[in-house]
mmCIF file of C-alpha atoms and ligand atoms in Angstrom:
data_model
loop_
_atom_site.group_PDB
_atom_site.id
_atom_site.type_symbol
_atom_site.label_atom_id
_atom_site.label_comp_id
_atom_site.label_asym_id
_atom_site.label_seq_id
_atom_site.Cartn_x
_atom_site.Cartn_y
_atom_site.Cartn_z
ATOM 1 C CA MET A 228 94.227 148.319 113.417
ATOM 2 C CA SER A 229 96.768 147.833 116.224
ATOM 3 C CA SER A 230 99.996 145.816 116.074
ATOM 4 C CA THR A 231 101.447 143.989 119.080
ATOM 5 C CA TYR A 232 103.950 141.195 119.610
ATOM 6 C CA THR A 233 103.475 138.190 121.882
ATOM 7 C CA SER A 234 106.751 136.311 122.014
ATOM 8 C CA ASN A 235 107.541 135.819 118.382
ATOM 9 C CA LEU A 236 103.991 136.182 117.093
ATOM 10 C CA ARG A 237 102.960 139.480 115.521
ATOM 11 C CA ILE A 238 99.291 140.284 115.934
ATOM 12 C CA GLU A 239 97.321 142.764 113.896
ATOM 13 C CA LYS A 240 93.724 142.875 115.056
ATOM 14 C CA ALA A 241 90.784 143.512 112.760
ATOM 15 C CA ALA A 242 89.335 146.993 113.256
ATOM 16 C CA THR A 243 85.791 145.642 113.172
ATOM 17 C CA SER A 244 84.284 142.166 113.415
ATOM 18 C CA LYS A 245 82.168 140.603 110.640
ATOM 19 C CA LEU A 246 80.424 138.475 113.236
ATOM 20 C CA LYS A 247 77.244 140.540 113.400
ATOM 21 C CA ASP A 248 76.608 139.912 109.670
ATOM 22 C CA VAL A 249 76.635 136.115 110.019
ATOM 23 C CA ASN A 250 73.469 134.066 110.244
ATOM 24 C CA PHE A 251 74.648 131.057 112.243
ATOM 25 C CA GLU A 252 71.361 129.248 111.699
ATOM 26 C CA ASN A 253 71.982 129.038 107.993
ATOM 27 C CA ILE A 254 75.641 128.594 107.333
ATOM 28 C CA ALA A 255 77.090 126.764 104.327
ATOM 29 C CA PHE A 256 80.214 124.722 105.036
ATOM 30 C CA GLY A 257 83.482 126.554 104.391
ATOM 31 C CA LYS A 258 82.192 129.780 102.861
ATOM 32 C CA THR A 259 82.279 132.165 105.816
ATOM 33 C CA PHE A 260 85.568 132.876 107.562
ATOM 34 C CA THR A 261 86.359 134.421 110.934
ATOM 35 C CA ASP A 262 87.975 137.825 111.463
ATOM 36 C CA HIS A 263 91.600 136.666 111.623
ATOM 37 C CA MET A 264 94.064 134.328 109.949
ATOM 38 C CA PHE A 265 97.510 132.993 110.799
ATOM 39 C CA MET A 266 100.400 133.206 108.358
ATOM 40 C CA CYS A 267 104.070 132.285 108.454
ATOM 41 C CA ASP A 268 106.508 132.235 105.511
ATOM 42 C CA PHE A 269 109.495 129.980 104.961
ATOM 43 C CA VAL A 270 112.303 131.902 103.238
ATOM 44 C CA ASN A 271 116.049 131.265 102.949
ATOM 45 C CA GLY A 272 115.740 127.942 104.714
ATOM 46 C CA GLU A 273 113.943 129.341 107.783
ATOM 47 C CA TRP A 274 110.454 129.971 109.059
ATOM 48 C CA GLN A 275 110.050 133.719 109.475
ATOM 49 C CA GLN A 276 108.119 135.614 112.123
ATOM 50 C CA PRO A 277 104.594 134.176 112.427
ATOM 51 C CA GLN A 278 101.724 136.639 112.157
ATOM 52 C CA ILE A 279 98.046 136.891 112.851
ATOM 53 C CA MET A 280 96.213 139.455 110.777
ATOM 54 C CA PRO A 281 92.684 140.269 109.616
ATOM 55 C CA TYR A 282 91.341 137.634 107.205
ATOM 56 C CA GLN A 283 92.015 139.111 103.784
ATOM 57 C CA PRO A 284 92.932 138.296 100.170
ATOM 58 C CA MET A 285 96.616 137.871 99.447
ATOM 59 C CA THR A 286 98.685 138.540 96.376
ATOM 60 C CA MET A 287 101.052 136.021 94.844
ATOM 61 C CA GLN A 288 102.999 135.817 91.631
ATOM 62 C CA PRO A 289 101.184 133.886 88.870
ATOM 63 C CA SER A 290 104.329 131.767 88.702
ATOM 64 C CA ALA A 291 103.988 130.612 92.341
ATOM 65 C CA ARG A 292 104.652 126.871 92.274
ATOM 66 C CA VAL A 293 101.460 125.946 94.045
ATOM 67 C CA PHE A 294 99.476 127.071 90.984
ATOM 68 C CA HIS A 295 101.449 124.876 88.603
ATOM 69 C CA TYR A 296 102.323 121.721 90.491
ATOM 70 C CA GLY A 297 99.846 121.693 93.332
ATOM 71 C CA GLN A 298 102.547 121.595 95.994
ATOM 72 C CA ALA A 299 100.081 122.046 98.839
ATOM 73 C CA VAL A 300 98.979 120.175 101.955
ATOM 74 C CA PHE A 301 96.233 120.836 104.468
ATOM 75 C CA GLU A 302 94.525 119.665 107.644
ATOM 76 C CA GLY A 303 90.986 119.692 108.965
ATOM 77 C CA MET A 304 90.383 120.251 112.681
ATOM 78 C CA LYS A 305 87.507 121.547 114.778
ATOM 79 C CA ALA A 306 87.073 123.681 117.890
ATOM 80 C CA TYR A 307 84.054 123.276 120.172
ATOM 81 C CA LYS A 308 82.624 125.426 122.947
ATOM 82 C CA ASP A 309 80.890 124.066 126.034
ATOM 83 C CA ASP A 310 78.053 125.790 127.907
ATOM 84 C CA ASP A 311 80.546 127.490 130.232
ATOM 85 C CA GLY A 312 82.278 129.099 127.263
ATOM 86 C CA LYS A 313 85.371 126.871 127.418
ATOM 87 C CA VAL A 314 86.894 126.119 124.026
ATOM 88 C CA PHE A 315 88.343 122.724 123.129
ATOM 89 C CA LEU A 316 90.208 121.152 120.250
ATOM 90 C CA PHE A 317 90.078 117.427 119.606
ATOM 91 C CA ARG A 318 93.445 115.611 119.443
ATOM 92 C CA PRO A 319 95.232 118.561 117.766
ATOM 93 C CA GLU A 320 98.624 116.899 118.142
ATOM 94 C CA GLU A 321 97.468 114.285 115.606
ATOM 95 C CA ASN A 322 96.733 116.996 113.036
ATOM 96 C CA PHE A 323 100.034 118.669 113.740
ATOM 97 C CA LYS A 324 101.950 115.424 113.213
ATOM 98 C CA ARG A 325 99.982 114.606 110.098
ATOM 99 C CA ILE A 326 100.478 117.943 108.343
ATOM 100 C CA ASN A 327 104.218 117.504 108.776
ATOM 101 C CA LYS A 328 103.980 113.939 107.450
ATOM 102 C CA SER A 329 102.061 115.273 104.446
ATOM 103 C CA SER A 330 104.605 118.075 103.977
ATOM 104 C CA ALA A 331 107.502 115.624 104.054
ATOM 105 C CA ARG A 332 105.853 113.568 101.289
ATOM 106 C CA LEU A 333 105.388 116.708 99.167
ATOM 107 C CA ALA A 334 109.026 117.770 99.748
ATOM 108 C CA MET A 335 107.916 120.741 101.855
ATOM 109 C CA PRO A 336 109.552 121.887 105.109
ATOM 110 C CA GLU A 337 108.073 120.767 108.407
ATOM 111 C CA PHE A 338 106.366 123.435 110.494
ATOM 112 C CA PRO A 339 107.590 124.054 114.085
ATOM 113 C CA LYS A 340 105.311 122.742 116.816
ATOM 114 C CA ASP A 341 105.535 125.832 119.043
ATOM 115 C CA TYR A 342 104.561 128.107 116.124
ATOM 116 C CA PHE A 343 101.615 125.850 115.311
ATOM 117 C CA PHE A 344 100.213 125.696 118.829
ATOM 118 C CA GLU A 345 100.902 129.320 119.716
ATOM 119 C CA GLY A 346 99.362 130.470 116.431
ATOM 120 C CA LEU A 347 96.327 128.253 116.814
ATOM 121 C CA THR A 348 95.721 129.177 120.454
ATOM 122 C CA THR A 349 96.065 132.895 119.830
ATOM 123 C CA LEU A 350 93.857 132.758 116.738
ATOM 124 C CA LEU A 351 91.128 130.860 118.582
ATOM 125 C CA ASN A 352 91.263 133.249 121.527
ATOM 126 C CA LEU A 353 90.890 136.206 119.164
ATOM 127 C CA ASP A 354 88.006 134.600 117.246
ATOM 128 C CA LYS A 355 86.345 132.646 120.070
ATOM 129 C CA ASP A 356 83.032 134.489 119.706
ATOM 130 C CA TRP A 357 82.712 132.726 116.345
ATOM 131 C CA ILE A 358 82.432 129.381 118.137
ATOM 132 C CA LYS A 359 78.856 128.737 119.156
ATOM 133 C CA PRO A 360 78.119 126.354 122.043
ATOM 134 C CA GLY A 361 75.955 123.290 121.602
ATOM 135 C CA VAL A 362 76.288 119.959 119.831
ATOM 136 C CA GLY A 363 76.067 120.533 116.092
ATOM 137 C CA ASN A 364 78.062 123.774 116.216
ATOM 138 C CA SER A 365 81.798 123.960 115.730
ATOM 139 C CA LEU A 366 84.549 125.987 114.182
ATOM 140 C CA TYR A 367 86.245 124.180 111.297
ATOM 141 C CA ILE A 368 89.964 124.975 111.294
ATOM 142 C CA ARG A 369 91.956 124.712 108.112
ATOM 143 C CA PRO A 370 95.751 124.768 108.488
ATOM 144 C CA PHE A 371 97.492 124.546 105.105
ATOM 145 C CA ALA A 372 100.858 125.059 103.471
ATOM 146 C CA ILE A 373 101.686 126.076 99.912
ATOM 147 C CA ALA A 374 104.771 126.602 97.739
ATOM 148 C CA ILE A 375 104.948 130.305 96.942
ATOM 149 C CA ASP A 376 108.195 130.867 95.104
ATOM 150 C CA PRO A 377 107.800 132.499 91.707
ATOM 151 C CA ALA A 378 109.470 129.794 89.642
ATOM 152 C CA ILE A 379 107.913 127.235 87.363
ATOM 153 C CA ALA A 380 110.714 124.706 87.195
ATOM 154 C CA ALA A 381 109.202 121.369 88.157
ATOM 155 C CA ALA A 382 111.202 121.006 91.349
ATOM 156 C CA PRO A 383 110.507 121.608 95.021
ATOM 157 C CA GLY A 384 110.274 125.264 95.936
ATOM 158 C CA GLU A 385 112.408 127.262 98.315
ATOM 159 C CA SER A 386 109.665 129.481 99.721
ATOM 160 C CA TYR A 387 106.522 128.300 101.432
ATOM 161 C CA ARG A 388 103.611 129.785 103.330
ATOM 162 C CA PHE A 389 101.863 128.121 106.274
ATOM 163 C CA MET A 390 98.413 129.472 107.111
ATOM 164 C CA ILE A 391 95.441 128.789 109.344
ATOM 165 C CA ILE A 392 91.954 129.997 108.503
ATOM 166 C CA CYS A 393 88.736 129.195 110.375
ATOM 167 C CA ALA A 394 85.125 128.778 109.305
ATOM 168 C CA PRO A 395 82.085 128.317 111.569
ATOM 169 C CA ALA A 396 80.445 124.994 110.713
ATOM 170 C CA LYS A 397 77.259 123.021 111.116
ATOM 171 C CA ALA A 398 76.618 119.619 109.486
ATOM 172 C CA TYR A 399 78.742 118.762 106.433
ATOM 173 C CA TYR A 400 76.267 116.369 104.807
ATOM 174 C CA LYS A 401 72.583 116.573 105.612
ATOM 175 C CA GLY A 402 71.077 113.135 106.279
ATOM 176 C CA THR A 403 72.202 109.901 104.668
ATOM 177 C CA VAL A 404 74.059 109.583 101.371
ATOM 178 C CA LYS A 405 74.022 107.105 98.493
ATOM 179 C CA VAL A 406 77.397 106.049 97.134
ATOM 180 C CA LEU A 407 78.852 104.502 94.012
ATOM 181 C CA ILE A 408 81.650 101.960 94.373
ATOM 182 C CA ALA A 409 84.561 102.911 92.099
ATOM 183 C CA GLU A 410 85.233 100.407 89.337
ATOM 184 C CA GLN A 411 87.351 102.601 87.084
ATOM 185 C CA PHE A 412 88.713 105.639 88.944
ATOM 186 C CA SER A 413 91.100 105.666 91.930
ATOM 187 C CA ARG A 414 92.039 108.246 94.535
ATOM 188 C CA SER A 415 95.444 106.785 95.368
ATOM 189 C CA ALA A 416 97.972 104.159 94.421
ATOM 190 C CA ASN A 417 100.781 102.166 96.023
ATOM 191 C CA GLY A 418 103.744 104.416 96.645
ATOM 192 C CA GLY A 419 101.623 107.493 96.012
ATOM 193 C CA VAL A 420 100.330 110.293 98.231
ATOM 194 C CA GLY A 421 97.007 108.794 99.352
ATOM 195 C CA TYR A 422 98.022 108.779 103.018
ATOM 196 C CA ALA A 423 98.857 112.499 102.914
ATOM 197 C CA LYS A 424 96.381 115.354 102.982
ATOM 198 C CA ALA A 425 97.765 116.616 99.714
ATOM 199 C CA ALA A 426 95.465 119.114 97.990
ATOM 200 C CA GLY A 427 95.652 117.205 94.700
ATOM 201 C CA ASN A 428 94.190 114.057 96.272
ATOM 202 C CA TYR A 429 90.938 115.943 96.685
ATOM 203 C CA ALA A 430 90.940 117.740 93.324
ATOM 204 C CA ALA A 431 91.436 114.366 91.618
ATOM 205 C CA GLN A 432 88.164 113.169 93.163
ATOM 206 C CA PHE A 433 86.044 115.983 91.766
ATOM 207 C CA TYR A 434 85.586 114.560 88.258
ATOM 208 C CA PRO A 435 84.653 110.973 89.254
ATOM 209 C CA THR A 436 82.414 112.397 91.994
ATOM 210 C CA ASN A 437 80.665 114.629 89.428
ATOM 211 C CA LEU A 438 80.017 111.544 87.279
ATOM 212 C CA ALA A 439 78.639 109.695 90.308
ATOM 213 C CA GLN A 440 76.403 112.668 91.132
ATOM 214 C CA GLN A 441 75.003 112.641 87.599
ATOM 215 C CA LYS A 442 73.890 109.054 88.358
ATOM 216 C CA GLY A 443 72.231 110.159 91.616
ATOM 217 C CA TYR A 444 75.032 109.289 94.067
ATOM 218 C CA GLN A 445 76.532 111.908 96.388
ATOM 219 C CA GLN A 446 79.881 110.214 96.892
ATOM 220 C CA VAL A 447 82.225 107.516 95.618
ATOM 221 C CA ILE A 448 83.577 104.630 97.670
ATOM 222 C CA TRP A 449 87.172 104.295 96.557
ATOM 223 C CA THR A 450 88.639 100.895 95.866
ATOM 224 C CA ASP A 451 92.263 99.815 95.446
ATOM 225 C CA ALA A 452 93.808 101.089 92.214
ATOM 226 C CA ASP A 453 95.173 97.676 91.113
ATOM 227 C CA THR A 454 92.107 95.475 91.219
ATOM 228 C CA HIS A 455 89.149 97.629 92.359
ATOM 229 C CA THR A 456 88.187 94.779 94.640
ATOM 230 C CA PHE A 457 89.131 96.194 98.077
ATOM 231 C CA LEU A 458 87.147 98.968 99.780
ATOM 232 C CA GLU A 459 89.341 101.828 100.971
ATOM 233 C CA GLU A 460 87.723 105.226 101.615
ATOM 234 C CA ALA A 461 84.377 106.980 101.104
ATOM 235 C CA GLY A 462 84.474 110.392 99.449
ATOM 236 C CA THR A 463 86.835 112.493 101.593
ATOM 237 C CA MET A 464 86.443 110.148 104.566
ATOM 238 C CA ASN A 465 87.538 106.808 105.967
ATOM 239 C CA VAL A 466 84.830 104.168 105.790
ATOM 240 C CA PHE A 467 83.384 101.586 108.206
ATOM 241 C CA PHE A 468 81.165 98.590 107.440
ATOM 242 C CA ARG A 469 79.029 96.788 109.984
ATOM 243 C CA ILE A 470 78.404 93.114 109.245
ATOM 244 C CA ASN A 471 76.158 91.595 111.899
ATOM 245 C CA ASP A 472 77.575 93.191 115.052
ATOM 246 C CA THR A 473 81.155 93.653 113.885
ATOM 247 C CA LEU A 474 82.609 96.847 112.500
ATOM 248 C CA ILE A 475 85.243 96.544 109.797
ATOM 249 C CA THR A 476 87.531 99.234 108.421
ATOM 250 C CA ALA A 477 90.517 99.011 106.098
ATOM 251 C CA PRO A 478 94.024 99.240 107.579
ATOM 252 C CA THR A 479 95.911 102.465 106.926
ATOM 253 C CA SER A 480 98.573 102.217 104.248
ATOM 254 C CA ASP A 481 100.281 104.506 101.774
ATOM 255 C CA ARG A 482 96.910 104.657 100.000
ATOM 256 C CA ILE A 483 94.687 105.358 103.003
ATOM 257 C CA LEU A 484 94.582 108.411 105.261
ATOM 258 C CA ASP A 485 95.272 107.805 108.957
ATOM 259 C CA GLY A 486 92.094 109.650 109.982
ATOM 260 C CA VAL A 487 91.812 111.111 113.485
ATOM 261 C CA THR A 488 88.068 110.355 113.515
ATOM 262 C CA ARG A 489 88.796 106.841 112.206
ATOM 263 C CA LYS A 490 91.264 106.003 114.977
ATOM 264 C CA SER A 491 89.040 107.595 117.627
ATOM 265 C CA LEU A 492 86.060 105.516 116.483
ATOM 266 C CA ILE A 493 88.106 102.311 116.608
ATOM 267 C CA GLN A 494 88.935 103.175 120.226
ATOM 268 C CA LEU A 495 85.337 104.178 121.051
ATOM 269 C CA ALA A 496 84.076 100.908 119.565
ATOM 270 C CA GLU A 497 86.427 99.014 121.877
ATOM 271 C CA ASP A 498 85.332 101.161 124.853
ATOM 272 C CA ASN A 499 81.718 100.261 124.063
ATOM 273 C CA ASN A 500 82.370 96.526 123.608
ATOM 274 C CA ILE A 501 81.820 96.657 119.870
ATOM 275 C CA LYS A 502 84.127 94.360 117.951
ATOM 276 C CA CYS A 503 86.062 96.308 115.338
ATOM 277 C CA GLU A 504 88.240 94.504 112.808
ATOM 278 C CA VAL A 505 90.931 96.475 111.016
ATOM 279 C CA ARG A 506 91.556 94.430 107.901
ATOM 280 C CA PRO A 507 91.263 94.524 104.122
ATOM 281 C CA ILE A 508 87.628 94.226 103.090
ATOM 282 C CA LYS A 509 86.501 93.101 99.651
ATOM 283 C CA VAL A 510 83.632 94.595 97.685
ATOM 284 C CA ASN A 511 82.277 91.063 97.237
ATOM 285 C CA GLU A 512 82.123 90.597 100.994
ATOM 286 C CA ILE A 513 79.750 93.523 101.431
ATOM 287 C CA VAL A 514 77.739 92.590 98.333
ATOM 288 C CA GLU A 515 77.262 89.069 99.771
ATOM 289 C CA ALA A 516 76.508 90.497 103.219
ATOM 290 C CA SER A 517 73.927 92.816 101.707
ATOM 291 C CA LYS A 518 72.294 89.905 99.869
ATOM 292 C CA ASN A 519 72.114 87.689 102.963
ATOM 293 C CA GLY A 520 70.960 90.509 105.256
ATOM 294 C CA SER A 521 74.054 90.633 107.477
ATOM 295 C CA LEU A 522 75.234 94.050 106.197
ATOM 296 C CA LYS A 523 73.680 96.431 108.711
ATOM 297 C CA GLU A 524 75.483 99.739 108.220
ATOM 298 C CA ILE A 525 78.090 101.629 106.244
ATOM 299 C CA PHE A 526 79.354 105.012 107.321
ATOM 300 C CA GLY A 527 82.036 107.510 106.426
ATOM 301 C CA ALA A 528 84.171 109.032 109.197
ATOM 302 C CA GLY A 529 86.052 112.320 108.993
ATOM 303 C CA THR A 530 86.548 115.605 110.808
ATOM 304 C CA ALA A 531 84.139 117.660 108.734
ATOM 305 C CA ALA A 532 81.205 115.228 108.774
ATOM 306 C CA VAL A 533 82.171 113.269 111.949
ATOM 307 C CA ILE A 534 80.078 110.261 110.868
ATOM 308 C CA SER A 535 78.120 110.198 107.641
ATOM 309 C CA PRO A 536 75.680 107.268 107.371
ATOM 310 C CA ILE A 537 75.298 105.678 103.933
ATOM 311 C CA GLU A 538 71.863 104.462 102.875
ATOM 312 C CA GLY A 539 72.889 102.328 99.919
ATOM 313 C CA PHE A 540 75.537 101.680 97.283
ATOM 314 C CA GLU A 541 75.768 100.824 93.629
ATOM 315 C CA TYR A 542 78.200 98.231 92.359
ATOM 316 C CA GLN A 543 78.286 96.742 88.848
ATOM 317 C CA ASP A 544 75.004 98.450 87.939
ATOM 318 C CA THR A 545 73.105 96.980 90.881
ATOM 319 C CA TYR A 546 71.875 99.119 93.771
ATOM 320 C CA TYR A 547 72.048 97.628 97.264
ATOM 321 C CA GLU A 548 69.925 99.327 99.906
ATOM 322 C CA LEU A 549 70.856 99.148 103.569
ATOM 323 C CA PRO A 550 68.207 98.252 106.143
ATOM 324 C CA GLU A 551 66.566 100.882 108.370
ATOM 325 C CA ILE A 552 68.324 100.255 111.655
ATOM 326 C CA GLY A 553 67.082 103.226 113.687
ATOM 327 C CA ALA A 554 67.792 103.159 117.397
ATOM 328 C CA HIS A 555 70.234 100.244 117.136
ATOM 329 C CA SER A 556 72.635 101.954 114.795
ATOM 330 C CA TYR A 557 76.294 101.983 115.709
ATOM 331 C CA SER A 558 76.786 105.132 113.647
ATOM 332 C CA SER A 559 74.373 107.238 115.700
ATOM 333 C CA MET A 560 75.588 105.772 119.013
ATOM 334 C CA LEU A 561 79.274 106.329 118.178
ATOM 335 C CA LYS A 562 78.598 109.792 116.761
ATOM 336 C CA GLU A 563 76.791 110.826 119.924
ATOM 337 C CA ARG A 564 79.596 109.489 122.149
ATOM 338 C CA MET A 565 82.194 111.256 120.026
ATOM 339 C CA LEU A 566 80.333 114.587 119.985
ATOM 340 C CA ASN A 567 79.789 114.387 123.740
ATOM 341 C CA ILE A 568 83.517 114.012 124.297
ATOM 342 C CA GLN A 569 84.307 116.795 121.835
ATOM 343 C CA HIS A 570 81.807 119.179 123.465
ATOM 344 C CA ASN A 571 82.929 118.439 127.052
ATOM 345 C CA LEU A 572 79.688 116.629 127.866
ATOM 346 C CA ALA A 573 81.255 113.255 128.675
ATOM 347 C CA GLU A 574 84.286 111.820 130.418
ATOM 348 C CA ASP A 575 87.422 112.084 128.305
ATOM 349 C CA LYS A 576 89.262 108.999 129.448
ATOM 350 C CA HIS A 577 91.786 109.038 126.601
ATOM 351 C CA HIS A 578 92.647 112.742 127.123
ATOM 352 C CA TRP A 579 91.589 113.714 123.618
ATOM 353 C CA ARG A 580 90.268 117.165 124.535
ATOM 354 C CA TYR A 581 92.723 120.068 124.476
ATOM 355 C CA GLU A 582 91.463 123.172 126.180
ATOM 356 C CA ILE A 583 92.310 126.523 124.636
ATOM 357 C CA LYS A 584 93.420 128.845 127.431
HETATM 358 C C1 COI B 9 87.812 116.604 106.763
HETATM 359 O O1 COI B 9 86.901 115.841 107.122
HETATM 360 O O2 COI B 9 88.456 117.314 107.524
HETATM 361 C C2 COI B 9 88.191 116.663 105.383
HETATM 362 O O3 COI B 9 89.338 116.573 105.062
HETATM 363 C C3 COI B 9 87.141 116.922 104.453
HETATM 364 C C4 COI B 9 87.401 118.178 103.730
HETATM 365 C C5 COI B 9 87.907 117.850 102.376
HETATM 366 C C6 COI B 9 86.224 119.090 103.729
#
């Protein structure tokens, strides 16, 4: 291994690459990681020297606060490679802003922008052979921050670690999914942390999602915690409904994540003359629309899955199936337009692509 410094970033390269052992044709989401990782600690009120090092296990005290109180936030981003070998991120500034918004809500220190972008760029340049060209291939990037001080008082920590790890990715969900509309459980509440990518938001979904899976549903559509009458998110994604030719998605709030894919799809809908209403939407509205045939599509939208079409939903013990819409589906049209922008195959009129140089 060799150690070098570029500006403030210390780089220790892996002696050998694991790349040759990876079967890219058959890759499970988030289980295989690239050769390097980025790490930077916050100690004594300051971010220390950032480092890139071989991907490896790390040791921490059992008392580290993250283990006890879940003081942890994360992001999901992707890198894409075009046929000329150029590597692009998609709206990375949005992820950077959001991880700091999440950190602020969890009483964690904000991460410096120059460290984030220098770390990310250097990491992607080191591991760029892990990014395969072609639509359907990407590198999922997971920045995250955790409280590491060895102290179990229930109070914000003084030491934190910011990391970035990367995993080559194909599709997150295969095909369409069936969902259960939540009538008892919630993922977020007014004044809570639902808008943040706080680790605990996701862990809290596992149990209700397991129950839904036992009933034959892959995901839960989350409703508002007070009344369970408003539709908010789908699984780990934002959610869109198409009634006749209008798309509808819930407004962001302190309960709903301000998804990068969500806001990009709202813009793409407008660019493609599709009416998109951002407003509260009631469960009863989609039940009625399903009964009268005007509910055409439901889909989840997030970084990992991009767009995940939903084939039907259960509410109050009744299953509602969505019609086969085939070539006229907004979800496949918008997904294609989005992927083409991400992969440098289409004009990027909103300047969403960020080339890694
Ligand atoms: C993403 O789409 O980036 C997510 O946050 C999903 C993740 C929990 C796998």
